[in-house]
Amino acid sequence: MLPSRRDIRYAKDHMVAKYDAIILGAGQAGRPLAQELAKRGWKVALIEGDKLGGTCVNTGCTPSKTLIASARAAYIARRSFDFGIRTGKVHVDFPKVMSRVERVVEQFRDSIKSSLDSLNNLDVYYEYGSFEGPGRVRVGDTVIEADRIYINTGARPKMPTIPGLDEAGALDTESILRLRELPKRLIVLGGGYVGVEYAQAFQRLGSAVTIIDRRLSLLSREDTDISEAMRDLLEGEGIRVLLNTETEHIHKTDNGIRITLKGRNAPNSIRGTHLLVALGRTPNVEKLNLESAGIKQDADGYIVVDDQLRTTIDGVWALGDVNGRGAFTHTSWDDQLVILAQLDGKRKNAAQRVPIYAVYSDPPLGRVGMSEQEVRESGKKALMAVMPMSSVGRAIERDETHGLMKVLVDAKSNKFLGAAIFGIGGDDVVHTIAELMYANAPFTVMQEGVHIHPTVSELLPTLLGKLEPLK
Ligand SMILES: Cc1cc2nc3c(=O)[nH]c(=O)nc-3n(C[C@H](O)[C@H](O)[C@H](O)COP(=O)(O)OP(=O)(O)OC[C@H]3O[C@@H](n4cnc5c(N)ncnc54)[C@H](O)[C@@H]3O)c2cc1C
């Protein structure tokens, strides 16, 4: 994105400047924090080395969920006869799918740009910033100073060291968005949430997709029944899932790649036209020159912070993915609320939040609090109930009965410990449980309330009626 005239003028005219706050990175925490502080009358410098909006808007949530929406449209169109609707042959216009993704991303980014442009005491620098000591940051030729510096530089795709990978040329979650031709055979390395989401989307758009993961299950942090249900879903749509499989060597071929594999049930090798590496993320810290300010990182490079998001030096905080305390847009967003609460003298910290996230497979998996495995490991006395989505009327009516619902409750206090809602609407439904967890309320509040018919949520009281001691 090109800087506005005001941004260029500022960078030229002000070779040294003092601000009330400097914010490095215009991601999911930095941008709203900059806006709010500027609205409060602070003189704020927002430094962004790439694109406003960061990962979520440009290469993460927004493009992936927009692509998934097209993939679902193709899926429903193909299934239309199940609902008594005849259509013609379904044709995916992939370049058009990707232009739509681009358009939605631009729309989000433009709206961020205009909201920032309207603020008088906010200066946006379109360069990478780096520390020049405590309280000092270099942006291009300019050095700026502030007593408060907030780091929100995010993370980027992690590339493994696999023999042949560099020569073979793999896609990551950024470059996959530049494709304009649908991959014929896509191999996805990594069965975490990003791998699962892209695998299903591309399969639905017409690629033949294989997922390879060295771990024993997809979504390895989830309970086995959830991971198995996810595997059933993907395999049911024609995706090949190779688990417990090591990638030994990647060879470039005339029309793509060949990967040699090792694993008890794995073939010796597989071929694909494209390879997507979805093996996690690594923090953006290299450009920051953190050492010059004495800011400490952990063994994986994440900036060390306490519950108030303070780094190891005074006057510098780290927010979002770069602090390693959450890897989601909502955790990054909540981090800037932690900062604002501190400024307002309110008690809020990053340790108070209930873990919550979704996997945007279709149907989605909504997760809150502890998993069954975590509850077992904690030794807590708990009650658990599980119900298949095939018992949910709304799912039957929509002919989308894949998945299951699971809740865990503390046996002494009757309060929720966690839940997994893997099924239609799971990403939204799980919030009702999250809210009761924040309210510190027992599950009976949900059980006694009236729910709308026909919804997925109306089955939650029935599910709670099935609670039994966790054996
Ligand atoms: C494919 C994919 C799908 C995802 N889907 C979801 C989802 O559905 N829901 C969800 O909650 N999360 C999702 N995420 C995760 C989410 O995108 C991130 O957790 C979120 O964007 C983190 O925001 P952040 O504020 O920490 O940093 P970012 O949004 O990454 O922003 C950091 C910014 O800092 C800039 N920067 C870096 N270094 C410097 C520097 N030295 N100087 C100046 N600027 C710098 C970068 O250019 C970037 O713009 C997804 C991620 C991916 C990759």
PDB file of C-alpha atoms and ligand atoms in Angstrom, residues 23-32 46-65 68 125-131 137-139 151-157 172-174 176-177 193-195 197-198 278 280-281 283-289 319-323 326-333 335 356-360, ligand 1:
ATOM      1  CA  ILE A  23       3.768   1.365  18.199  1.00  0.00           C
ATOM      2  CA  LEU A  24       5.745  -1.090  16.098  1.00  0.00           C
ATOM      3  CA  GLY A  25       3.445  -3.069  13.800  1.00  0.00           C
ATOM      4  CA  ALA A  26      -0.068  -2.230  12.627  1.00  0.00           C
ATOM      5  CA  GLY A  27      -1.552  -5.651  13.344  1.00  0.00           C
ATOM      6  CA  GLN A  28      -4.534  -6.652  15.422  1.00  0.00           C
ATOM      7  CA  ALA A  29      -3.282  -4.946  18.584  1.00  0.00           C
ATOM      8  CA  GLY A  30      -1.108  -2.106  17.277  1.00  0.00           C
ATOM      9  CA  ARG A  31      -3.613  -0.507  14.959  1.00  0.00           C
ATOM     10  CA  PRO A  32      -6.572  -0.277  17.400  1.00  0.00           C
ATOM     11  CA  LEU A  46       2.515   3.854  14.244  1.00  0.00           C
ATOM     12  CA  ILE A  47       5.241   2.027  12.321  1.00  0.00           C
ATOM     13  CA  GLU A  48       4.312  -0.603   9.741  1.00  0.00           C
ATOM     14  CA  GLY A  49       6.914  -2.294   7.554  1.00  0.00           C
ATOM     15  CA  ASP A  50       4.501  -4.066   5.234  1.00  0.00           C
ATOM     16  CA  LYS A  51       0.717  -3.759   5.031  1.00  0.00           C
ATOM     17  CA  LEU A  52      -1.742  -2.173   7.423  1.00  0.00           C
ATOM     18  CA  GLY A  53      -3.836  -4.812   9.194  1.00  0.00           C
ATOM     19  CA  GLY A  54      -1.005  -7.327   9.521  1.00  0.00           C
ATOM     20  CA  THR A  55      -1.422 -11.067   9.097  1.00  0.00           C
ATOM     21  CA  CYS A  56      -5.113 -11.418   9.888  1.00  0.00           C
ATOM     22  CA  VAL A  57      -6.302  -8.985   7.259  1.00  0.00           C
ATOM     23  CA  ASN A  58      -3.703  -9.604   4.548  1.00  0.00           C
ATOM     24  CA  THR A  59      -2.650 -13.245   4.687  1.00  0.00           C
ATOM     25  CA  GLY A  60      -4.498 -14.901   7.573  1.00  0.00           C
ATOM     26  CA  CYS A  61      -8.111 -14.860   8.744  1.00  0.00           C
ATOM     27  CA  THR A  62      -9.672 -12.631   6.091  1.00  0.00           C
ATOM     28  CA  PRO A  63      -8.316 -14.266   2.912  1.00  0.00           C
ATOM     29  CA  SER A  64      -8.569 -17.809   4.279  1.00  0.00           C
ATOM     30  CA  LYS A  65     -12.167 -17.404   5.422  1.00  0.00           C
ATOM     31  CA  ILE A  68     -13.373 -21.078   2.468  1.00  0.00           C
ATOM     32  CA  TYR A 125       5.500   5.429   9.046  1.00  0.00           C
ATOM     33  CA  TYR A 126       5.600   2.825   6.273  1.00  0.00           C
ATOM     34  CA  GLU A 127       8.976   1.295   7.090  1.00  0.00           C
ATOM     35  CA  TYR A 128      10.342  -1.397   9.357  1.00  0.00           C
ATOM     36  CA  GLY A 129      11.354  -0.026  12.732  1.00  0.00           C
ATOM     37  CA  SER A 130      14.203  -1.105  14.977  1.00  0.00           C
ATOM     38  CA  PHE A 131      15.363  -0.142  18.449  1.00  0.00           C
ATOM     39  CA  VAL A 137      13.396   3.655  17.502  1.00  0.00           C
ATOM     40  CA  ARG A 138      14.861   4.071  14.033  1.00  0.00           C
ATOM     41  CA  VAL A 139      12.524   4.234  11.037  1.00  0.00           C
ATOM     42  CA  ILE A 151       5.711  -3.973  20.019  1.00  0.00           C
ATOM     43  CA  ASN A 152       3.098  -5.706  17.854  1.00  0.00           C
ATOM     44  CA  THR A 153       5.222  -7.178  15.081  1.00  0.00           C
ATOM     45  CA  GLY A 154       3.401 -10.517  14.787  1.00  0.00           C
ATOM     46  CA  ALA A 155       4.739 -13.702  13.280  1.00  0.00           C
ATOM     47  CA  ARG A 156       5.364 -15.278   9.878  1.00  0.00           C
ATOM     48  CA  PRO A 157       5.208 -18.810   8.431  1.00  0.00           C
ATOM     49  CA  ASP A 172       3.308 -20.893   2.450  1.00  0.00           C
ATOM     50  CA  THR A 173       0.207 -19.172   3.796  1.00  0.00           C
ATOM     51  CA  GLU A 174       1.327 -15.939   2.123  1.00  0.00           C
ATOM     52  CA  ILE A 176      -0.651 -19.494  -1.702  1.00  0.00           C
ATOM     53  CA  LEU A 177      -2.784 -16.368  -1.983  1.00  0.00           C
ATOM     54  CA  TYR A 193      -5.713 -25.788  11.920  1.00  0.00           C
ATOM     55  CA  VAL A 194      -4.276 -23.861   8.981  1.00  0.00           C
ATOM     56  CA  GLY A 195      -3.407 -27.083   7.123  1.00  0.00           C
ATOM     57  CA  GLU A 197      -8.667 -25.371   6.614  1.00  0.00           C
ATOM     58  CA  TYR A 198      -6.705 -24.980   3.383  1.00  0.00           C
ATOM     59  CA  ALA A 278       1.657 -25.164   7.160  1.00  0.00           C
ATOM     60  CA  GLY A 280       3.343 -23.108  12.422  1.00  0.00           C
ATOM     61  CA  ARG A 281       4.719 -19.619  12.823  1.00  0.00           C
ATOM     62  CA  PRO A 283       7.888 -14.403  15.697  1.00  0.00           C
ATOM     63  CA  ASN A 284       8.956 -11.296  13.746  1.00  0.00           C
ATOM     64  CA  VAL A 285      11.801 -10.109  15.947  1.00  0.00           C
ATOM     65  CA  GLU A 286      14.913 -10.126  13.766  1.00  0.00           C
ATOM     66  CA  LYS A 287      14.489  -6.572  12.447  1.00  0.00           C
ATOM     67  CA  LEU A 288      13.788  -5.112  15.879  1.00  0.00           C
ATOM     68  CA  ASN A 289      17.337  -5.036  17.254  1.00  0.00           C
ATOM     69  CA  LEU A 319       1.378  -7.496  22.269  1.00  0.00           C
ATOM     70  CA  GLY A 320      -0.060 -10.173  19.988  1.00  0.00           C
ATOM     71  CA  ASP A 321       1.634 -13.181  18.422  1.00  0.00           C
ATOM     72  CA  VAL A 322       5.118 -11.822  19.084  1.00  0.00           C
ATOM     73  CA  ASN A 323       4.727 -12.377  22.853  1.00  0.00           C
ATOM     74  CA  GLY A 326      -1.783 -16.405  22.041  1.00  0.00           C
ATOM     75  CA  ALA A 327      -1.719 -16.947  18.322  1.00  0.00           C
ATOM     76  CA  PHE A 328      -5.073 -15.537  17.367  1.00  0.00           C
ATOM     77  CA  THR A 329      -6.543 -12.266  16.302  1.00  0.00           C
ATOM     78  CA  HIS A 330      -8.799 -12.175  19.335  1.00  0.00           C
ATOM     79  CA  THR A 331      -5.875 -12.706  21.747  1.00  0.00           C
ATOM     80  CA  SER A 332      -3.941  -9.941  20.026  1.00  0.00           C
ATOM     81  CA  TRP A 333      -6.998  -7.673  20.204  1.00  0.00           C
ATOM     82  CA  ASP A 335      -3.790  -7.626  24.520  1.00  0.00           C
ATOM     83  CA  ILE A 356     -11.098 -19.898  23.038  1.00  0.00           C
ATOM     84  CA  TYR A 357     -10.639 -20.521  19.311  1.00  0.00           C
ATOM     85  CA  ALA A 358     -12.185 -22.102  16.263  1.00  0.00           C
ATOM     86  CA  VAL A 359     -11.001 -24.260  13.403  1.00  0.00           C
ATOM     87  CA  TYR A 360     -12.767 -23.138  10.236  1.00  0.00           C
TER      88      TYR A 360
HETATM   89  C1  LIG B   1      -3.750 -18.705   7.267  1.00  0.00           C
HETATM   90  C2  LIG B   1      -4.051 -18.108   8.598  1.00  0.00           C
HETATM   91  C3  LIG B   1      -5.349 -18.088   9.056  1.00  0.00           C
HETATM   92  C4  LIG B   1      -5.649 -17.551  10.289  1.00  0.00           C
HETATM   93  N1  LIG B   1      -6.939 -17.567  10.716  1.00  0.00           N
HETATM   94  C5  LIG B   1      -7.252 -17.064  11.925  1.00  0.00           C
HETATM   95  C6  LIG B   1      -8.592 -17.052  12.386  1.00  0.00           C
HETATM   96  O1  LIG B   1      -9.492 -17.511  11.693  1.00  0.00           O
HETATM   97  N2  LIG B   1      -8.851 -16.512  13.583  1.00  0.00           N
HETATM   98  C7  LIG B   1      -7.861 -15.989  14.376  1.00  0.00           C
HETATM   99  O2  LIG B   1      -8.152 -15.507  15.473  1.00  0.00           O
HETATM  100  N3  LIG B   1      -6.574 -15.981  13.965  1.00  0.00           N
HETATM  101  C8  LIG B   1      -6.253 -16.497  12.764  1.00  0.00           C
HETATM  102  N4  LIG B   1      -4.961 -16.470  12.335  1.00  0.00           N
HETATM  103  C9  LIG B   1      -3.930 -15.897  13.232  1.00  0.00           C
HETATM  104  C10 LIG B   1      -3.969 -14.381  13.160  1.00  0.00           C
HETATM  105  O3  LIG B   1      -3.836 -13.948  11.833  1.00  0.00           O
HETATM  106  C11 LIG B   1      -2.855 -13.816  14.012  1.00  0.00           C
HETATM  107  O4  LIG B   1      -2.920 -14.390  15.287  1.00  0.00           O
HETATM  108  C12 LIG B   1      -3.002 -12.313  14.148  1.00  0.00           C
HETATM  109  O5  LIG B   1      -2.958 -11.687  12.905  1.00  0.00           O
HETATM  110  C13 LIG B   1      -1.870 -11.795  15.037  1.00  0.00           C
HETATM  111  O6  LIG B   1      -1.896 -10.434  15.041  1.00  0.00           O
HETATM  112  P1  LIG B   1      -0.715  -9.571  15.624  1.00  0.00           P
HETATM  113  O7  LIG B   1      -1.375  -8.315  15.958  1.00  0.00           O
HETATM  114  O8  LIG B   1       0.013 -10.262  16.670  1.00  0.00           O
HETATM  115  O9  LIG B   1       0.335  -9.419  14.432  1.00  0.00           O
HETATM  116  P2  LIG B   1       0.156  -9.270  12.878  1.00  0.00           P
HETATM  117  O10 LIG B   1      -1.257  -9.180  12.478  1.00  0.00           O
HETATM  118  O11 LIG B   1       0.969 -10.307  12.250  1.00  0.00           O
HETATM  119  O12 LIG B   1       0.787  -7.840  12.580  1.00  0.00           O
HETATM  120  C14 LIG B   1       2.122  -7.575  12.771  1.00  0.00           C
HETATM  121  C15 LIG B   1       2.530  -6.437  11.845  1.00  0.00           C
HETATM  122  O13 LIG B   1       3.811  -5.977  12.213  1.00  0.00           O
HETATM  123  C16 LIG B   1       4.538  -5.632  11.047  1.00  0.00           C
HETATM  124  N5  LIG B   1       5.969  -5.650  11.393  1.00  0.00           N
HETATM  125  C17 LIG B   1       6.757  -6.724  11.634  1.00  0.00           C
HETATM  126  N6  LIG B   1       7.997  -6.314  11.994  1.00  0.00           N
HETATM  127  C18 LIG B   1       7.981  -4.967  11.986  1.00  0.00           C
HETATM  128  C19 LIG B   1       8.934  -3.975  12.291  1.00  0.00           C
HETATM  129  N7  LIG B   1      10.171  -4.276  12.694  1.00  0.00           N
HETATM  130  N8  LIG B   1       8.578  -2.691  12.136  1.00  0.00           N
HETATM  131  C20 LIG B   1       7.339  -2.358  11.738  1.00  0.00           C
HETATM  132  N9  LIG B   1       6.375  -3.248  11.449  1.00  0.00           N
HETATM  133  C21 LIG B   1       6.692  -4.546  11.585  1.00  0.00           C
HETATM  134  C22 LIG B   1       4.127  -6.690  10.057  1.00  0.00           C
HETATM  135  O14 LIG B   1       4.347  -6.259   8.741  1.00  0.00           O
HETATM  136  C23 LIG B   1       2.631  -6.854  10.394  1.00  0.00           C
HETATM  137  O15 LIG B   1       1.848  -5.992   9.606  1.00  0.00           O
HETATM  138  C24 LIG B   1      -4.624 -16.984  11.084  1.00  0.00           C
HETATM  139  C25 LIG B   1      -3.309 -16.975  10.624  1.00  0.00           C
HETATM  140  C26 LIG B   1      -3.018 -17.532   9.390  1.00  0.00           C
HETATM  141  C27 LIG B   1      -1.602 -17.511   8.906  1.00  0.00           C
END
